[in-house]
Amino acid sequence: MPADARAIISSQAFTQAASVAKPAMLPAMREELRLLPAASNHDGTPAWMVQDPINNRFFRIGWIDFEILLRWSHLYPKQIIEAVNSETTLNIDENDINGLVRFLEQHNLLQATSHAAADKLRLRANSVKQGVFDWLLHHYLFFRVPLIRPQAMLATLMPWLSWVYTRTTAFIVLAITMAGLFLVMRQWETFSSTFVDQLSWQGLFGFTLALVFAKMLHEFGHALTATRFGVRVAHMGLAFLVMFPMLYTDTSESWKLSNPRQRLAIASAGIIAELALAGIATLAWSLSPEGSVKSALFYLATTSWILTLAVNASPFMRFDGYFITTDILDLPNLHERSGALARTWMRRTLLGFNEPWVEHLPGNGNKVMIFFALATWLYRFVLFLGIAVLVYFYFFKVLGIFLMGVELLWFIWRPFWSELKVWRERKSEIKHNRKYYALALLLGVLATAFIPWQTSVKGAAWVHSAHQHIIYSPLAGRLISLPAAGLVDAGQPLFVLESPELNLAAKRAKGQAASRGKELLGLMGLENGEEHRAQLQLQKEQFLAESEMYSDDESRLKISAAFAGKLTDLEPQLAPGVWVRPSQALGIIIDPNHWVADVFINEADLHRVNIGNQASLHQVKSMQVTYGKVIEIDTAKTTVLPNAMLDAKTGGNILTLDREKGMPSDALYRVRVQLNKPPSQQQMQLSEVIISGQRSAWLPTVFKRIAAVVVRESGF
């Protein structure tokens, strides 16, 4: 029985599995129950809701159950059967009555009018009663804390916010969203690099504040829409998801509405509110200047888009997307019903059980439900595995390891083991041919897990010439002449610059030295002239040294080729008369015949790579493959990326830490691959390199990594 109060339970399954027992007198129903009309079923037959106001739960019943409940006061099944068959077009029997009794009894909708009935209710309550440990196991992942009853406040706000639900508002918000997305696509690199820049503690704090604001708007969207349709909002409060608090709104009474469009509007109001917030924030971010306001808008835009599309809109968990899907398809208990069909399908297909289908949906309904259940199981497996890793890193070590074990065993292994127990108990029903198929499947899984199929190691690579020299101006100066791109010889003059300041300083020093020389000549024959000769000679030598220094600096402004190669990547803005600074790259001389790729691989794959392994360079733009071999492997991890183009902030594939410029966030090692021939585009570029490394099996590798983590964390 799901914990969510909005779940609707159909009595059809209980009717089909009714006991053959024939009660002499029908038990009395609880007096506080309410019967409400509901939307029609897929086949056009009417449907109703039974409301349990004490437990705030709703149960969907069909036409047969409704007609029986209308005549419940007859007390005897035979009288009800005769009345229904004579007064309606239905034709019921005792199985229909027995099934409804079991349904009402199962969900505590009957009065405990006798000691036996009271004892039965007491036994059922004790059987479902959870201890503290069981409660923590079920609720540490998600639980709710009601805080306020907002109905009066919502009723006051509703008249002031009625304009939100007009078509004009919808069209304006849609136009703003489309304009924002268009502008962001035009500056996508800036937007994506901003996201990478915010992966820090300060950015995490900003995302948290944006998350709180977006969730507040989300929940008020549900609450206001429910109030608009006359549905009472019982309470609002905090929901804790893996100990992380977020707001929630109880709109469970929306199932009173017989109009499915109104229920759909309430269920989708939160997502629509967040999408509107995301669209407005996206446009505002595109138009805002750099600063704190732009950063805040970025947090709002990204948080709203990601939460809406990746979490809230997903039908695989009991969030808004699930209830929207159930409303659109009119399939209450979608998870439970699809799961039951998928388990039946597996037992019939894999084991050959002659198990009846729990229900038959029209058309391809059963197939769609089975596919949905399989997708849900896969989604939850990935999600729970991710949560297990999250709680491991989120809490302190002892609690993190314990909660990770609970997550893996209770939420992943336990459902799988429960199904295996059913298969084991019914192993006598397994057909012989299915046993052979199961054995073949098991051998296939073992082969996939233990045979070393994996032979390659992939890594992001920086492709460049094996011998290259970036040309810088040694001093600030003005260009007099510059070469054209192409082949150059060793020692060939390339760039000629001049510096008027150096030229003037050199002339001034030469003039001062000449002046001191004349003064030395004037001292000859004078009395006491020898007293000043040593001082003047020292000054003359000083000015001559300064003149030579300035002349040497001027000669350095004539830049020649360091080796024979190809001059490329000339600065496009260079021209005679342009001033350049010392940190400005003027061009690059490369060896066009010898190229290498610096590949960065994870530490876990380092042992699989050896010198001499073959490698292949895959160029995305030219769709060409260039081959080579490993010639060098670093023994220490990379602390600084050799080129900024590798950084994810500038369009590369390697994430770096904000606090350390150019330092990879993961433990990466550089592997140098010598290419057999130059790539088609002879310029520095990013690529992906696949190295033919040592064969590795999937499952043993996983076990080794788990063992390494256990050993590393065993000291706590």
Coordinates of N, CA and C in Angstrom, one line a residue, residues 130-143 243 384 402-411 414:
Q130 N 5.1 -0.6 12.3 CA 6.5 -0.6 12.1 C 7.3 -0.2 13.3
G131 N 8.4 -0.9 13.6 CA 9.3 -0.5 14.6 C 10.1 0.8 14.2
V132 N 10.8 1.2 15.2 CA 11.6 2.4 14.9 C 12.6 2.2 13.8
F133 N 13.3 1.0 13.8 CA 14.3 0.7 12.8 C 13.6 0.6 11.4
D134 N 12.5 -0.1 11.4 CA 11.8 -0.2 10.1 C 11.3 1.1 9.6
W135 N 10.8 2.0 10.5 CA 10.4 3.3 10.1 C 11.6 4.1 9.5
L136 N 12.7 4.0 10.1 CA 13.9 4.8 9.6 C 14.3 4.2 8.3
L137 N 14.2 2.9 8.1 CA 14.6 2.4 6.8 C 13.7 2.9 5.7
H138 N 12.4 3.0 6.0 CA 11.5 3.4 4.9 C 11.4 4.9 4.8
H139 N 11.8 5.7 5.8 CA 11.5 7.1 5.8 C 12.7 8.0 5.8
Y140 N 13.9 7.4 5.9 CA 15.1 8.3 5.8 C 15.3 8.9 4.5
L141 N 14.8 8.2 3.4 CA 14.9 8.6 2.1 C 13.9 9.8 1.8
F142 N 12.7 9.6 2.3 CA 11.7 10.7 2.0 C 10.6 10.6 3.1
F143 N 10.4 11.8 3.8 CA 9.3 11.9 4.7 C 8.9 13.3 4.8
M243 N 17.4 13.7 3.4 CA 17.7 14.6 4.4 C 17.7 16.1 3.9
F384 N 18.4 5.1 -7.4 CA 18.7 4.6 -6.1 C 20.2 4.4 -6.0
F402 N 26.9 3.2 6.1 CA 25.7 2.4 6.6 C 24.5 2.7 5.7
L403 N 24.2 4.0 5.4 CA 23.1 4.4 4.6 C 23.3 3.9 3.1
M404 N 24.5 3.9 2.7 CA 24.8 3.4 1.3 C 24.4 1.9 1.3
G405 N 24.8 1.2 2.3 CA 24.5 -0.3 2.4 C 23.0 -0.5 2.4
V406 N 22.3 0.3 3.2 CA 20.8 0.2 3.3 C 20.2 0.5 1.9
E407 N 20.7 1.5 1.2 CA 20.2 1.9 -0.1 C 20.3 0.7 -1.1
L408 N 21.5 0.1 -1.1 CA 21.8 -1.0 -2.0 C 21.0 -2.2 -1.7
L409 N 21.0 -2.6 -0.4 CA 20.3 -3.8 0.0 C 18.8 -3.7 0.0
W410 N 18.3 -2.7 0.6 CA 16.9 -2.6 0.9 C 16.1 -2.2 -0.4
F411 N 16.6 -1.2 -1.1 CA 15.9 -0.6 -2.2 C 16.2 -1.2 -3.6
R414 N 16.6 -6.1 -2.3 CA 15.4 -6.7 -1.7 C 14.3 -7.0 -2.6

